[in-house]
PDB file of C-alpha atoms in Angstrom:
ATOM      1  CA  GLN A   1      52.451  22.770  48.119  1.00 82.00           C
ATOM      2  CA  SER A   2      52.777  25.440  50.670  1.00 88.00           C
ATOM      3  CA  ILE A   3      52.824  28.039  47.954  1.00 90.00           C
ATOM      4  CA  ALA A   4      49.999  26.523  46.284  1.00 89.00           C
ATOM      5  CA  ALA A   5      47.963  26.516  49.620  1.00 89.00           C
ATOM      6  CA  ALA A   6      48.794  30.018  50.398  1.00 91.00           C
ATOM      7  CA  ARG A   7      46.040  32.793  50.261  1.00 93.00           C
ATOM      8  CA  TRP A   8      47.534  36.233  48.728  1.00 94.00           C
ATOM      9  CA  PRO A   9      44.707  38.683  48.123  1.00 95.00           C
ATOM     10  CA  LYS A  10      47.004  41.366  47.113  1.00 97.00           C
ATOM     11  CA  LEU A  11      49.689  39.393  45.126  1.00 97.00           C
ATOM     12  CA  GLU A  12      49.879  40.308  41.486  1.00 98.00           C
ATOM     13  CA  GLY A  13      52.845  38.531  40.215  1.00 98.00           C
ATOM     14  CA  LEU A  14      54.127  35.192  41.225  1.00 97.00           C
ATOM     15  CA  GLU A  15      57.090  33.149  39.699  1.00 97.00           C
ATOM     16  CA  ILE A  16      57.843  29.524  40.790  1.00 95.00           C
ATOM     17  CA  TRP A  17      61.037  27.817  39.678  1.00 95.00           C
ATOM     18  CA  PHE A  18      60.994  24.068  39.746  1.00 94.00           C
ATOM     19  CA  GLY A  19      63.926  22.399  38.843  1.00 87.00           C
ATOM     20  CA  ASP A  20      64.924  18.615  37.740  1.00 83.00           C
ATOM     21  CA  ARG A  21      64.102  15.710  39.275  1.00 80.00           C
ATOM     22  CA  SER A  22      67.428  14.362  39.125  1.00 78.00           C
ATOM     23  CA  TYR A  23      68.594  17.082  41.460  1.00 80.00           C
ATOM     24  CA  GLY A  24      65.731  16.737  44.084  1.00 77.00           C
ATOM     25  CA  ALA A  25      62.881  18.734  42.425  1.00 80.00           C
ATOM     26  CA  GLY A  26      59.382  16.783  43.057  1.00 84.00           C
ATOM     27  CA  ALA A  27      56.708  19.055  42.172  1.00 87.00           C
ATOM     28  CA  THR A  28      53.925  17.701  39.914  1.00 88.00           C
ATOM     29  CA  LEU A  29      51.080  19.332  38.133  1.00 93.00           C
ATOM     30  CA  ALA A  30      48.765  18.082  40.921  1.00 93.00           C
ATOM     31  CA  ASP A  31      50.997  20.098  43.291  1.00 93.00           C
ATOM     32  CA  ILE A  32      50.142  23.534  41.500  1.00 94.00           C
ATOM     33  CA  GLN A  33      46.444  22.824  40.743  1.00 95.00           C
ATOM     34  CA  PRO A  34      45.276  25.149  43.461  1.00 96.00           C
ATOM     35  CA  ILE A  35      47.452  27.827  41.784  1.00 97.00           C
ATOM     36  CA  LEU A  36      45.933  27.038  38.193  1.00 97.00           C
ATOM     37  CA  ASP A  37      42.324  26.988  39.957  1.00 97.00           C
ATOM     38  CA  GLY A  38      43.151  30.457  41.060  1.00 95.00           C
ATOM     39  CA  LYS A  39      42.759  29.614  44.675  1.00 90.00           C
ATOM     40  CA  GLY A  40      43.583  32.628  47.050  1.00 94.00           C
ATOM     41  CA  LEU A  41      45.167  34.667  44.135  1.00 96.00           C
ATOM     42  CA  PRO A  42      42.378  37.169  43.108  1.00 97.00           C
ATOM     43  CA  ALA A  43      44.709  40.111  42.131  1.00 98.00           C
ATOM     44  CA  LEU A  44      47.222  37.891  40.136  1.00 98.00           C
ATOM     45  CA  ARG A  45      48.187  39.299  36.772  1.00 98.00           C
ATOM     46  CA  HIS A  46      51.439  37.574  36.204  1.00 98.00           C
ATOM     47  CA  LEU A  47      52.236  33.901  36.569  1.00 98.00           C
ATOM     48  CA  GLY A  48      55.631  32.273  35.936  1.00 98.00           C
ATOM     49  CA  LEU A  49      55.827  28.385  36.308  1.00 97.00           C
ATOM     50  CA  VAL A  50      59.313  28.085  34.979  1.00 97.00           C
ATOM     51  CA  ASN A  51      62.250  25.767  34.717  1.00 97.00           C
ATOM     52  CA  ALA A  52      59.771  22.758  35.101  1.00 95.00           C
ATOM     53  CA  ASP A  53      60.418  19.360  33.934  1.00 93.00           C
ATOM     54  CA  PHE A  54      56.589  18.948  33.443  1.00 95.00           C
ATOM     55  CA  THR A  55      56.176  21.595  31.068  1.00 96.00           C
ATOM     56  CA  ASP A  56      54.236  19.654  28.359  1.00 97.00           C
ATOM     57  CA  GLU A  57      51.907  18.600  30.897  1.00 97.00           C
ATOM     58  CA  LEU A  58      51.243  21.889  32.484  1.00 97.00           C
ATOM     59  CA  ALA A  59      50.769  23.369  28.788  1.00 98.00           C
ATOM     60  CA  ALA A  60      47.892  20.989  28.387  1.00 97.00           C
ATOM     61  CA  ALA A  61      46.437  22.135  31.503  1.00 98.00           C
ATOM     62  CA  ILE A  62      46.595  25.687  31.073  1.00 97.00           C
ATOM     63  CA  GLY A  63      43.999  26.324  28.528  1.00 94.00           C
ATOM     64  CA  ALA A  64      41.210  25.154  30.998  1.00 96.00           C
ATOM     65  CA  ALA A  65      42.873  26.820  34.247  1.00 98.00           C
ATOM     66  CA  PRO A  66      40.613  29.208  35.742  1.00 98.00           C
ATOM     67  CA  ILE A  67      43.549  31.536  36.665  1.00 98.00           C
ATOM     68  CA  VAL A  68      44.374  32.386  33.058  1.00 98.00           C
ATOM     69  CA  ARG A  69      41.415  34.435  32.738  1.00 97.00           C
ATOM     70  CA  GLN A  70      42.777  37.141  34.991  1.00 98.00           C
ATOM     71  CA  LEU A  71      46.399  36.998  33.990  1.00 98.00           C
ATOM     72  CA  ALA A  72      48.107  39.494  31.783  1.00 98.00           C
ATOM     73  CA  SER A  73      51.279  37.737  31.215  1.00 98.00           C
ATOM     74  CA  LEU A  74      52.406  34.100  31.483  1.00 98.00           C
ATOM     75  CA  ASP A  75      55.730  32.566  31.733  1.00 98.00           C
ATOM     76  CA  VAL A  76      56.600  28.903  31.150  1.00 98.00           C
ATOM     77  CA  SER A  77      59.985  29.425  29.937  1.00 98.00           C
ATOM     78  CA  LYS A  78      63.168  27.407  30.964  1.00 98.00           C
ATOM     79  CA  GLY A  79      61.581  24.226  31.070  1.00 96.00           C
ATOM     80  CA  THR A  80      60.996  21.049  28.752  1.00 96.00           C
ATOM     81  CA  LEU A  81      58.168  22.332  26.576  1.00 97.00           C
ATOM     82  CA  THR A  82      58.282  20.630  23.420  1.00 97.00           C
ATOM     83  CA  ASP A  83      56.177  20.852  20.198  1.00 97.00           C
ATOM     84  CA  VAL A  84      53.754  18.653  22.023  1.00 97.00           C
ATOM     85  CA  GLY A  85      53.369  21.372  24.773  1.00 98.00           C
ATOM     86  CA  ALA A  86      53.269  24.204  21.991  1.00 98.00           C
ATOM     87  CA  VAL A  87      50.640  22.470  19.958  1.00 98.00           C
ATOM     88  CA  ALA A  88      48.493  22.357  23.415  1.00 98.00           C
ATOM     89  CA  LEU A  89      49.040  25.970  24.004  1.00 98.00           C
ATOM     90  CA  ALA A  90      47.884  26.881  20.356  1.00 98.00           C
ATOM     91  CA  ALA A  91      44.912  24.864  20.792  1.00 97.00           C
ATOM     92  CA  SER A  92      44.220  26.925  23.925  1.00 97.00           C
ATOM     93  CA  LYS A  93      44.270  30.196  21.933  1.00 97.00           C
ATOM     94  CA  PRO A  94      40.535  31.198  22.701  1.00 97.00           C
ATOM     95  CA  ALA A  95      41.500  31.153  26.443  1.00 97.00           C
ATOM     96  CA  LEU A  96      45.017  32.730  26.016  1.00 98.00           C
ATOM     97  CA  ARG A  97      44.572  35.446  23.302  1.00 96.00           C
ATOM     98  CA  HIS A  98      43.812  38.221  25.936  1.00 98.00           C
ATOM     99  CA  LEU A  99      47.595  37.687  27.437  1.00 98.00           C
ATOM    100  CA  LYS A 100      49.697  40.663  26.661  1.00 98.00           C
ATOM    101  CA  GLN A 101      52.687  38.348  27.038  1.00 98.00           C
ATOM    102  CA  LEU A 102      53.393  34.365  26.808  1.00 98.00           C
ATOM    103  CA  ASP A 103      57.093  33.378  27.364  1.00 98.00           C
ATOM    104  CA  VAL A 104      58.194  30.112  26.214  1.00 98.00           C
ATOM    105  CA  SER A 105      61.786  30.981  25.669  1.00 98.00           C
ATOM    106  CA  SER A 106      64.742  28.601  26.418  1.00 97.00           C
ATOM    107  CA  SER A 107      62.413  25.433  25.638  1.00 98.00           C
ATOM    108  CA  TYR A 108      62.560  22.786  23.163  1.00 97.00           C
ATOM    109  CA  ILE A 109      60.039  23.944  20.326  1.00 97.00           C
ATOM    110  CA  ASP A 110      61.016  22.956  16.847  1.00 96.00           C
ATOM    111  CA  ARG A 111      57.966  24.761  15.301  1.00 93.00           C
ATOM    112  CA  THR A 112      57.355  27.999  17.495  1.00 94.00           C
ATOM    113  CA  SER A 113      55.368  29.500  14.428  1.00 96.00           C
ATOM    114  CA  VAL A 114      52.439  27.318  15.905  1.00 96.00           C
ATOM    115  CA  LEU A 115      52.342  30.035  18.687  1.00 97.00           C
ATOM    116  CA  LYS A 116      51.633  32.756  16.305  1.00 96.00           C
ATOM    117  CA  GLY A 117      48.754  34.758  17.769  1.00 96.00           C
ATOM    118  CA  VAL A 118      48.217  32.858  21.026  1.00 97.00           C
ATOM    119  CA  ALA A 119      49.046  36.008  22.795  1.00 98.00           C
ATOM    120  CA  ALA A 120      49.801  39.698  21.975  1.00 98.00           C
ATOM    121  CA  LYS A 121      53.297  38.907  22.364  1.00 98.00           C
ATOM    122  CA  VAL A 122      54.999  35.423  22.409  1.00 98.00           C
ATOM    123  CA  LEU A 123      58.727  35.152  23.523  1.00 98.00           C
ATOM    124  CA  ALA A 124      60.185  32.039  22.111  1.00 97.00           C
ATOM    125  CA  THR A 125      63.883  32.806  21.731  1.00 96.00           C
ATOM    126  CA  HIS A 126      66.760  30.446  22.573  1.00 96.00           C
ATOM    127  CA  GLN A 127      65.256  27.185  21.673  1.00 97.00           C
ATOM    128  CA  ARG A 128      67.554  24.371  22.927  1.00 96.00           C
ATOM    129  CA  THR A 129      68.001  20.926  21.403  1.00 95.00           C
ATOM    130  CA  PRO A 130      67.822  17.641  23.367  1.00 92.00           C
ATOM    131  CA  ASP A 131      70.838  15.777  24.641  1.00 91.00           C
ATOM    132  CA  ASP A 132      71.743  12.554  22.863  1.00 89.00           C
ATOM    133  CA  TYR A 133      72.835   9.972  25.133  1.00 85.00           C
ATOM    134  CA  ASP A 134      73.390   6.573  23.614  1.00 87.00           C
ATOM    135  CA  GLY A 135      70.289   7.420  20.988  1.00 87.00           C
ATOM    136  CA  GLU A 136      68.143   8.558  23.852  1.00 88.00           C
ATOM    137  CA  LEU A 137      67.094  12.275  23.544  1.00 89.00           C
ATOM    138  CA  ARG A 138      66.984  13.968  26.948  1.00 90.00           C
ATOM    139  CA  ARG A 139      65.587  17.180  27.922  1.00 92.00           C
ATOM    140  CA  TYR A 140      66.157  19.220  30.871  1.00 92.00           C
ATOM    141  CA  PRO A 141      65.107  22.384  32.718  1.00 93.00           C
ATOM    142  CA  SER A 142      67.664  25.310  31.928  1.00 92.00           C
ATOM    143  CA  VAL A 143      68.774  25.613  35.555  1.00 90.00           C
ATOM    144  CA  GLY A 144      69.324  22.070  37.111  1.00 76.00           C
ATOM    145  CA  GLU A 145      71.680  22.752  39.801  1.00 64.00           C
TER     146      GLU A 145
END
């Protein structure tokens, strides 16, 4: 919340690592809404919102986020992004196609092809598979501890 409330008129790159709720991470989409709204970040060109356990929700909000218009690159890698989030990003192609790079690496996307053309370069390497715990599929951010 402190990061989201800060005003950095000259900051060009911002990367926030969230983490896993099981290990104390508690950030939500609402917490970073000021960043998505572009509050106090007029020079920002690279935004990394990585290692989050709410990446599908984030992907659904990105297309309408005012900050996206000024970015050259966006990184939502290492989180729990699934095909649901990838489809949301693909649906936001008109808002994202100016990006030089979109990073969705180390996620849980089965059909990375839906992201073709969303940005000039889409990094989608090292896709992971959910863990199966007694028939329940679980997804985790890449870095938990």
